[in-house]
Tab-separated table of C-alpha atoms in Angstrom:
chain	number	residue	atom	x	y	z
A	1410	MET	CA	-6.023	14.923	-13.534
A	1411	LEU	CA	-4.819	11.903	-15.531
A	1412	ALA	CA	-8.345	10.667	-15.936
A	1413	LYS	CA	-9.534	13.982	-17.200
A	1414	ALA	CA	-6.584	14.246	-19.598
A	1415	VAL	CA	-7.383	10.846	-21.247
A	1416	GLY	CA	-11.125	11.555	-21.271
A	1417	SER	CA	-11.966	9.072	-18.530
A	1418	ASP	CA	-12.903	9.043	-14.857
A	1419	PRO	CA	-11.038	7.891	-11.702
A	1420	VAL	CA	-13.089	4.701	-11.297
A	1421	THR	CA	-12.615	3.625	-14.867
A	1422	LEU	CA	-8.917	4.456	-14.697
A	1423	LEU	CA	-8.481	2.312	-11.626
A	1424	LEU	CA	-10.286	-0.664	-13.221
A	1425	ASP	CA	-8.782	-0.439	-16.636
A	1426	TRP	CA	-5.171	0.702	-16.135
A	1427	PRO	CA	-2.844	-1.729	-17.908
A	1428	PHE	CA	-0.610	-2.449	-14.918
A	1429	GLN	CA	1.319	-5.157	-16.805
A	1430	GLU	CA	2.294	-2.677	-19.502
A	1431	ALA	CA	2.969	0.512	-17.484
A	1432	SER	CA	3.349	1.297	-13.878
A	1433	LEU	CA	0.838	3.767	-12.354
A	1434	PHE	CA	2.980	5.611	-9.824
A	1435	VAL	CA	1.018	6.196	-6.595
A	1436	GLY	CA	2.755	8.053	-3.821
A	1437	ILE	CA	1.494	6.741	-0.416
A	1438	GLY	CA	3.570	9.064	1.673
A	1439	THR	CA	6.594	9.035	3.991
A	1440	HIS	CA	6.847	7.297	7.440
A	1441	GLU	CA	6.530	10.732	8.981
A	1442	GLU	CA	3.314	11.438	7.133
A	1443	ARG	CA	1.989	7.990	8.227
A	1444	ASP	CA	2.958	8.592	11.817
A	1445	ALA	CA	1.238	12.018	11.775
A	1446	ALA	CA	-1.904	10.446	10.211
A	1447	THR	CA	-1.953	7.675	12.945
A	1448	LYS	CA	-1.879	10.316	15.737
A	1449	LEU	CA	-4.686	12.196	14.111
A	1450	LEU	CA	-6.792	9.067	13.666
A	1451	ARG	CA	-6.367	8.141	17.302
A	1452	GLN	CA	-7.670	11.567	18.473
A	1453	GLY	CA	-11.144	10.552	17.210
A	1454	SER	CA	-12.472	14.242	16.976
A	1455	ARG	CA	-12.186	15.053	13.214
A	1456	ARG	CA	-14.551	14.564	10.227
A	1457	TYR	CA	-13.134	12.973	7.077
A	1458	VAL	CA	-13.846	13.647	3.371
A	1459	LEU	CA	-13.569	10.799	0.793
A	1460	ASP	CA	-13.126	11.528	-2.941
A	1461	LEU	CA	-14.205	9.264	-5.725
A	1462	LEU	CA	-10.878	7.381	-6.004
A	1463	THR	CA	-10.856	6.604	-2.259
A	1464	ILE	CA	-14.430	5.192	-2.273
A	1465	ALA	CA	-13.482	3.000	-5.221
A	1466	GLU	CA	-10.330	1.779	-3.393
A	1467	PHE	CA	-12.182	0.960	-0.207
A	1468	VAL	CA	-14.870	-0.961	-2.186
A	1469	GLN	CA	-12.177	-2.903	-4.101
A	1470	TYR	CA	-10.509	-3.913	-0.781
A	1471	LYS	CA	-13.911	-4.772	0.723
A	1472	CYS	CA	-13.264	-2.638	3.750
A	1473	PHE	CA	-15.744	0.244	3.617
A	1474	ASP	CA	-17.716	-1.070	6.724
A	1475	ALA	CA	-14.482	-1.361	8.714
A	1476	VAL	CA	-13.275	2.110	7.671
A	1477	VAL	CA	-16.621	3.674	8.813
A	1478	LYS	CA	-16.211	2.043	12.235
A	1479	LEU	CA	-12.886	3.791	12.510
A	1480	LEU	CA	-13.605	7.197	11.003
A	1481	GLY	CA	-17.226	7.643	11.866
A	1482	GLN	CA	-19.683	8.794	9.144
A	1483	PRO	CA	-17.482	10.194	6.245
A	1484	LEU	CA	-18.413	13.298	4.354
A	1485	VAL	CA	-18.825	13.057	0.506
A	1486	PRO	CA	-19.510	15.893	-1.897
A	1487	GLN	CA	-22.866	15.711	-3.605
A	1488	THR	CA	-21.042	15.875	-6.982
A	1489	VAL	CA	-19.346	12.565	-6.191
A	1490	ARG	CA	-22.729	10.816	-5.891
A	1491	GLU	CA	-23.835	12.550	-9.099
A	1492	HIS	CA	-20.734	11.353	-10.843
A	1493	LEU	CA	-21.505	7.778	-9.848
A	1494	LEU	CA	-25.040	8.074	-11.125
A	1495	ILE	CA	-23.644	9.154	-14.499
A	1496	LEU	CA	-21.373	6.164	-14.484
A	1497	MET	CA	-24.355	3.904	-13.802
A	1498	GLN	CA	-26.023	5.273	-16.912
A	1499	SER	CA	-23.039	4.172	-19.032
A	1500	VAL	CA	-23.235	0.672	-17.412
A	1501	ASP	CA	-26.747	0.222	-18.978
A	1502	LYS	CA	-25.697	1.148	-22.457
A	1503	PRO	CA	-24.831	-1.471	-25.075
A	1504	ARG	CA	-21.693	-3.379	-24.255
A	1505	PRO	CA	-19.138	-3.762	-27.159
A	1506	SER	CA	-17.268	-7.031	-27.219
A	1507	ALA	CA	-14.042	-5.531	-28.596
A	1508	SER	CA	-12.408	-2.287	-29.364
A	1509	LEU	CA	-9.974	-1.152	-32.206
A	1510	GLY	CA	-6.993	0.852	-31.506
A	1511	GLU	CA	-3.516	1.748	-32.713
A	1512	GLN	CA	-0.207	0.726	-31.153
A	1513	ASP	CA	3.225	1.366	-32.525
A	1514	GLY	CA	1.639	2.161	-36.031
A	1515	HIS	CA	-0.352	-1.066	-36.160
A	1516	LEU	CA	-4.071	-1.615	-35.659
A	1517	GLN	CA	-4.809	-3.786	-32.612
A	1518	MET	CA	-8.075	-5.419	-31.635
A	1519	THR	CA	-8.705	-5.697	-27.817
A	1520	ASN	CA	-11.459	-8.170	-26.725
A	1521	THR	CA	-13.569	-7.116	-23.788
A	1522	PRO	CA	-15.069	-10.163	-21.912
A	1523	PRO	CA	-18.526	-9.923	-20.340
A	1524	ALA	CA	-16.886	-10.411	-16.905
A	1525	TYR	CA	-15.323	-6.965	-17.218
A	1526	TYR	CA	-18.680	-5.214	-17.538
A	1527	GLU	CA	-20.113	-7.322	-14.651
A	1528	HIS	CA	-17.246	-6.386	-12.442
A	1529	ARG	CA	-17.531	-2.760	-13.331
A	1530	GLU	CA	-21.269	-2.677	-12.704
A	1531	ALA	CA	-20.876	-4.462	-9.336
A	1532	THR	CA	-18.232	-1.953	-8.324
A	1533	VAL	CA	-20.178	1.126	-9.181
A	1534	ARG	CA	-23.346	-0.232	-7.431
A	1535	GLU	CA	-21.442	-1.116	-4.308
A	1536	MET	CA	-19.941	2.398	-4.239
A	1537	LEU	CA	-23.393	3.889	-4.479
A	1538	ARG	CA	-24.609	1.641	-1.738
A	1539	CYS	CA	-21.732	2.586	0.578
A	1540	ILE	CA	-22.495	6.269	-0.044
A	1541	GLU	CA	-26.139	5.940	0.663
A	1542	ASP	CA	-25.721	3.675	3.697
A	1543	HIS	CA	-22.696	5.105	5.404
A	1544	CYS	CA	-21.889	8.604	4.237
A	1545	GLU	CA	-23.268	12.129	4.710
A	1546	VAL	CA	-23.652	13.595	1.232
A	1547	VAL	CA	-23.064	17.373	1.390
A	1548	PRO	CA	-23.397	20.149	-1.265
A	1549	THR	CA	-20.522	22.543	-1.398
A	1550	VAL	CA	-20.619	26.272	-1.614
A	1551	GLY	CA	-17.137	27.041	-2.852
A	1552	PRO	CA	-14.724	29.771	-1.836
A	1553	GLN	CA	-16.085	33.348	-1.132
A	1554	GLU	CA	-13.027	34.778	-2.807
A	1555	VAL	CA	-11.762	33.079	-5.976
A	1556	THR	CA	-7.961	33.139	-6.451
A	1557	ASP	CA	-5.664	32.094	-9.201
A	1558	VAL	CA	-5.073	28.755	-7.367
A	1559	HIS	CA	-8.862	28.081	-7.440
A	1560	ARG	CA	-9.016	28.852	-11.169
A	1561	PHE	CA	-6.151	26.534	-11.864
A	1562	LEU	CA	-7.684	23.755	-9.840
A	1563	ALA	CA	-11.009	24.222	-11.584
A	1564	GLU	CA	-9.259	23.678	-14.918
A	1565	ALA	CA	-7.056	20.752	-13.751
A	1566	LEU	CA	-9.559	18.711	-11.740
A	1567	ASP	CA	-12.980	17.349	-12.257
A	1568	HIS	CA	-15.844	18.910	-10.417
A	1569	ASP	CA	-16.157	16.288	-7.637
A	1570	SER	CA	-12.460	16.285	-6.861
A	1571	LEU	CA	-12.532	20.122	-6.545
A	1572	ASP	CA	-15.650	19.848	-4.313
A	1573	ALA	CA	-13.831	17.312	-2.057
A	1574	LEU	CA	-11.223	20.025	-1.408
A	1575	TYR	CA	-13.885	22.738	-0.805
A	1576	LEU	CA	-15.825	20.435	1.532
A	1577	CYS	CA	-12.690	19.859	3.648
A	1578	ILE	CA	-12.291	23.652	3.925
A	1579	GLU	CA	-15.928	24.329	4.769
A	1580	ARG	CA	-16.135	21.650	7.363
A	1581	ASP	CA	-12.482	21.794	8.647
A	1582	ALA	CA	-12.294	18.102	7.691
A	1583	VAL	CA	-9.421	15.819	6.701
A	1584	LEU	CA	-9.035	14.704	3.086
A	1585	VAL	CA	-8.409	10.903	2.654
A	1586	THR	CA	-7.076	10.042	-0.808
A	1587	ASP	CA	-4.263	8.147	-2.466
A	1588	ASP	CA	-4.214	10.783	-5.256
A	1589	GLY	CA	-0.765	12.136	-4.542
A	1590	ALA	CA	-1.189	15.127	-6.852
A	1591	LEU	CA	-4.398	16.097	-5.050
A	1592	ARG	CA	-2.771	15.865	-1.749
A	1593	LEU	CA	0.076	18.116	-2.889
A	1594	LEU	CA	-2.479	20.686	-4.308
A	1595	ALA	CA	-4.734	20.557	-1.244
A	1596	PRO	CA	-2.694	22.914	1.005
A	1597	GLU	CA	-2.597	25.586	-1.799
A	1598	ALA	CA	-6.394	25.461	-1.891
A	1599	GLY	CA	-6.572	25.824	1.920
A	1600	VAL	CA	-7.051	22.258	3.090
A	1601	ALA	CA	-5.193	21.878	6.439
A	1602	ILE	CA	-4.702	18.132	6.621
A	1603	SER	CA	-4.754	15.150	4.159
A	1604	MET	CA	-3.741	11.553	4.433
A	1605	GLY	CA	-3.404	8.384	2.377
A	1606	VAL	CA	-5.563	5.308	2.325
A	1607	GLN	CA	-3.003	3.001	3.863
A	1608	SER	CA	-2.813	4.933	7.086
A	1609	VAL	CA	-6.510	4.513	7.557
A	1610	LEU	CA	-6.379	0.716	6.704
A	1611	MET	CA	-3.334	0.173	9.018
A	1612	GLU	CA	-5.128	1.771	11.965
A	1613	ALA	CA	-8.301	-0.175	11.252
A	1614	CYS	CA	-6.281	-3.376	11.282
A	1615	ASP	CA	-4.518	-2.379	14.561
A	1616	LYS	CA	-7.889	-1.447	16.238
A	1617	GLY	CA	-9.685	-4.503	14.999
A	1618	PRO	CA	-12.424	-3.520	12.427
A	1619	PHE	CA	-10.205	-4.688	9.546
A	1620	SER	CA	-8.872	-8.249	9.957
A	1621	LYS	CA	-5.071	-8.907	9.853
A	1622	ASP	CA	-5.574	-11.275	6.955
A	1623	ALA	CA	-7.679	-8.809	4.940
A	1624	TYR	CA	-5.072	-6.048	5.620
A	1625	ALA	CA	-2.134	-8.284	4.605
A	1626	ASP	CA	-3.924	-9.079	1.309
A	1627	THR	CA	-4.536	-5.357	0.668
A	1628	VAL	CA	-0.865	-4.660	1.012
A	1629	VAL	CA	-0.061	-7.308	-1.737
A	1630	LYS	CA	-2.871	-5.901	-3.970
A	1631	LYS	CA	-1.508	-2.352	-3.651
A	1632	LEU	CA	1.960	-3.530	-4.543
A	1633	ALA	CA	0.612	-5.650	-7.440
A	1634	ALA	CA	-1.281	-2.618	-8.781
A	1635	GLY	CA	2.057	-0.652	-9.055
A	1636	HIS	CA	1.641	1.503	-5.917
A	1637	ASP	CA	4.904	2.764	-4.618
A	1638	PHE	CA	6.024	3.742	-1.126
A	1639	VAL	CA	3.619	1.095	0.418
A	1640	SER	CA	4.487	0.428	4.090
A	1641	VAL	CA	5.302	-3.219	4.703
A	1642	ARG	CA	5.462	-4.663	8.230
A	1643	ALA	CA	6.974	-7.907	9.318
A	1644	ASP	CA	3.814	-8.983	11.151
A	1645	ASP	CA	1.732	-8.643	8.063
A	1646	MET	CA	4.121	-10.783	6.031
A	1647	LEU	CA	4.102	-13.466	8.738
A	1648	THR	CA	0.279	-13.573	8.474
A	1649	LEU	CA	0.698	-14.435	4.818
A	1650	ALA	CA	3.497	-16.873	5.532
A	1651	LYS	CA	1.494	-18.872	8.019
A	1652	ARG	CA	-1.134	-19.686	5.433
A	1653	THR	CA	1.271	-21.862	3.540
A	1654	PRO	CA	3.516	-23.260	6.315
A	1655	ASP	CA	5.184	-25.799	4.017
A	1656	HIS	CA	6.488	-23.468	1.330
A	1657	ILE	CA	7.161	-19.801	0.515
A	1658	SER	CA	4.052	-17.776	0.240
A	1659	GLU	CA	3.375	-16.139	-3.101
A	1660	GLY	CA	2.108	-13.066	-1.408
A	1661	VAL	CA	5.354	-12.729	0.547
A	1662	ARG	CA	7.348	-13.388	-2.583
A	1663	LYS	CA	5.505	-10.705	-4.647
A	1664	THR	CA	5.963	-8.186	-1.723
A	1665	LEU	CA	9.630	-9.036	-1.303
A	1666	ASP	CA	10.214	-8.576	-5.051
A	1667	SER	CA	9.079	-4.943	-4.740
A	1668	PHE	CA	12.101	-4.364	-2.443
A	1669	ARG	CA	14.357	-4.707	-5.457
A	1670	LYS	CA	13.509	-1.154	-6.462
A	1671	PRO	CA	16.218	1.458	-6.251
A	1672	THR	CA	13.813	3.807	-4.361
A	1673	LEU	CA	13.877	1.440	-1.311
A	1674	ASP	CA	15.280	2.914	1.959
A	1675	ILE	CA	17.604	-0.104	2.275
A	1676	ALA	CA	18.227	0.193	6.086
A	1677	SER	CA	14.536	0.133	6.716
A	1678	GLY	CA	14.057	-2.689	4.224
A	1679	VAL	CA	16.724	-4.833	5.898
A	1680	GLN	CA	15.250	-4.194	9.329
A	1681	VAL	CA	11.751	-5.176	8.243
A	1682	TRP	CA	12.795	-8.494	6.642
A	1683	CYS	CA	15.261	-9.402	9.465
A	1684	GLU	CA	12.372	-8.929	11.898
A	1685	PHE	CA	10.245	-11.112	9.649
A	1686	LEU	CA	13.029	-13.700	9.478
A	1687	THR	CA	13.268	-13.791	13.324
A	1688	GLN	CA	9.468	-14.491	13.490
A	1689	ALA	CA	9.718	-17.046	10.733
A	1690	ILE	CA	12.473	-18.992	12.478
A	1691	GLN	CA	10.365	-18.989	15.647
A	1692	GLY	CA	6.996	-19.960	14.011
A	1693	LEU	CA	7.756	-21.942	10.823
A	1694	ARG	CA	9.537	-25.116	9.900
A	1695	PRO	CA	13.385	-24.575	9.783
A	1696	ILE	CA	13.640	-25.598	6.100
A	1697	VAL	CA	10.949	-23.085	5.150
A	1698	ALA	CA	12.546	-20.272	7.282
A	1699	ALA	CA	15.822	-20.916	5.603
A	1700	ALA	CA	14.164	-20.664	2.174
A	1701	TYR	CA	12.747	-17.351	3.140
A	1702	GLY	CA	16.117	-16.208	4.354
A	1703	THR	CA	17.846	-17.224	1.093
A	1704	LEU	CA	15.234	-15.229	-0.916
A	1705	ILE	CA	15.440	-12.273	1.408
A	1706	LEU	CA	19.230	-12.125	1.123
A	1707	GLU	CA	19.077	-12.349	-2.764
A	1708	VAL	CA	16.388	-9.620	-3.051
A	1709	LEU	CA	18.000	-7.159	-0.628
A	1710	GLN	CA	21.459	-7.595	-2.355
A	1711	HIS	CA	19.921	-7.096	-5.768
A	1712	GLU	CA	21.979	-4.505	-7.694
A	1713	ARG	CA	23.452	-3.204	-4.472
A	1714	PRO	CA	27.032	-4.533	-4.724
A	1715	GLN	CA	28.496	-1.916	-2.304
A	1716	LEU	CA	26.135	-3.007	0.395
A	1717	ALA	CA	26.042	-6.768	-0.394
A	1718	ASP	CA	28.445	-7.789	2.394
A	1719	GLU	CA	26.917	-5.466	4.914
A	1720	ILE	CA	23.425	-6.917	4.145
A	1721	HIS	CA	24.716	-10.518	4.336
A	1722	ARG	CA	26.244	-9.830	7.733
A	1723	ALA	CA	22.923	-8.355	9.017
A	1724	VAL	CA	20.977	-11.438	7.868
A	1725	ALA	CA	23.627	-13.819	9.309
A	1726	HIS	CA	23.450	-12.072	12.581
A	1727	THR	CA	19.659	-12.333	12.557
A	1728	VAL	CA	19.665	-16.029	11.863
A	1729	GLU	CA	22.437	-16.740	14.438
A	1730	GLN	CA	20.680	-14.788	17.199
A	1731	SER	CA	17.262	-16.207	16.348
A	1732	LEU	CA	18.533	-19.755	16.476
A	1733	GLN	CA	20.217	-19.134	19.907
A	1734	GLN	CA	17.193	-17.384	21.418
A	1735	HIS	CA	14.700	-20.043	20.335
A	1736	GLY	CA	16.975	-22.986	21.151
A	1737	ARG	CA	16.495	-24.724	17.842
A	1738	LYS	CA	18.028	-28.244	17.665
A	1739	LEU	CA	18.397	-28.561	13.876
A	1740	LYS	CA	18.510	-31.669	11.807
A	1741	PRO	CA	21.530	-32.041	9.551
A	1742	GLN	CA	19.509	-30.973	6.447
A	1743	ASP	CA	18.202	-27.989	8.216
A	1744	ARG	CA	21.656	-26.950	9.213
A	1745	ARG	CA	22.756	-27.248	5.636
A	1746	ALA	CA	19.869	-25.007	4.539
A	1747	PHE	CA	20.945	-22.240	6.932
A	1748	ALA	CA	24.651	-22.609	6.213
A	1749	PRO	CA	24.806	-20.135	3.147
A	1750	LEU	CA	23.009	-17.580	5.232
A	1751	LEU	CA	25.493	-17.908	8.223
A	1752	ASN	CA	28.579	-17.853	6.031
A	1753	ALA	CA	28.780	-14.107	5.794
A	1754	PRO	CA	31.992	-12.139	4.915
A	1755	LEU	CA	34.054	-10.907	7.871
A	1756	GLN	CA	33.473	-7.345	9.048
A	1757	PRO	CA	36.279	-5.096	7.612
A	1758	GLU	CA	38.417	-3.130	9.959
A	1759	PHE	CA	37.228	0.112	8.523
A	1760	SER	CA	33.677	0.037	7.023
A	1761	PRO	CA	33.229	2.288	4.021
A	1762	HIS	CA	29.693	3.139	5.074
A	1763	LEU	CA	28.762	5.766	7.653
A	1764	THR	CA	25.904	3.761	8.950
A	1765	SER	CA	26.325	0.071	9.489
A	1766	ILE	CA	23.206	-1.972	8.615
A	1767	ALA	CA	24.474	-4.899	10.656
A	1768	SER	CA	24.808	-2.685	13.745
A	1769	THR	CA	21.222	-1.626	13.315
A	1770	ILE	CA	20.118	-5.237	13.430
A	1771	ARG	CA	22.276	-5.886	16.452
A	1772	ALA	CA	20.644	-2.933	18.248
A	1773	LEU	CA	17.264	-4.428	17.279
A	1774	PHE	CA	18.152	-7.683	19.106
A	1775	ARG	CA	19.375	-5.755	22.138
A	1776	GLN	CA	16.020	-4.072	22.337
A	1777	ARG	CA	14.247	-7.377	21.985
A	1778	ARG	CA	16.176	-8.801	24.905
A	1779	GLY	CA	15.255	-5.784	26.944
A	1780	GLY	CA	11.501	-6.295	26.217
A	1781	SER	CA	11.022	-3.673	23.517
A	1782	SER	CA	9.171	-4.433	20.294
A	1783	GLY	CA	11.167	-4.469	17.063
């Protein structure tokens, strides 16, 4: 809908959006939605419909082949292929080297490097290849009875997005898209089930078609592109951390910075990073693990003064238990590095919070001793 409003298309919007100037909010979904999607994917008996935005994302993440191995042959509306063919025609037109626009009342010249056009052309060509090689292209009939909802959708959406909804209804298929608005509108149109892209990638990673390294990189790319509500797992961050065992990984740092947002479920955030810290203490040099712990504490406490002590106690308990479990004999300089993390405020006699984050972490360690995964 945004692409249509600004006179563009989803692929161009995805490639051109000025992420540094304005965040493009993308709702990935709740934990409950991801869990439901995982159960559905593991049943292995459904067909899946991909819209134009989803195909562009899978191509950007270089995972289309892996997704097909998980989903089987996806369904694609015929109008999606036609839309891409139209975009290919624009690729072959003369390529301006700059554009003139207005910002805050002033004319502004924006240079367009040749590499932009090359990347755009390569992306569109690869999307067409993936459709031709891996997808079943299907014409849609549309609803037998047109309602006010259908009329509204016809005005709000482009033809291929609307056909993706109709194709789901006609084939009793699942819609796969990161377009949050489209997923919200889908039930009104009669689509029974829809899911986000990350659920598919996560399952492809766990099943094997998509490598852990590639999946971890995708999580960082999603966050860098301004996507919100991206699920972050400790194992994925450890995959990134092991690439640079002598210093903090930039990928982990960028992911951790996204946890400063006020929309974070802080209890979940603390649990994820304490689990990561446990694994880091086990698998990385102590001085590097301590550096991660210092950064984790600073980020999780960011603009959360009421929870700062509680968070510090959770991190301190994690470090203390991890060092005891793994029997680390630390050098003096390593002990000094961990000292600020262990020096947490004492637990007050009456906690002002109904749920203690530290008690959540203690329960996590009790589970680990009992053999359960964190």
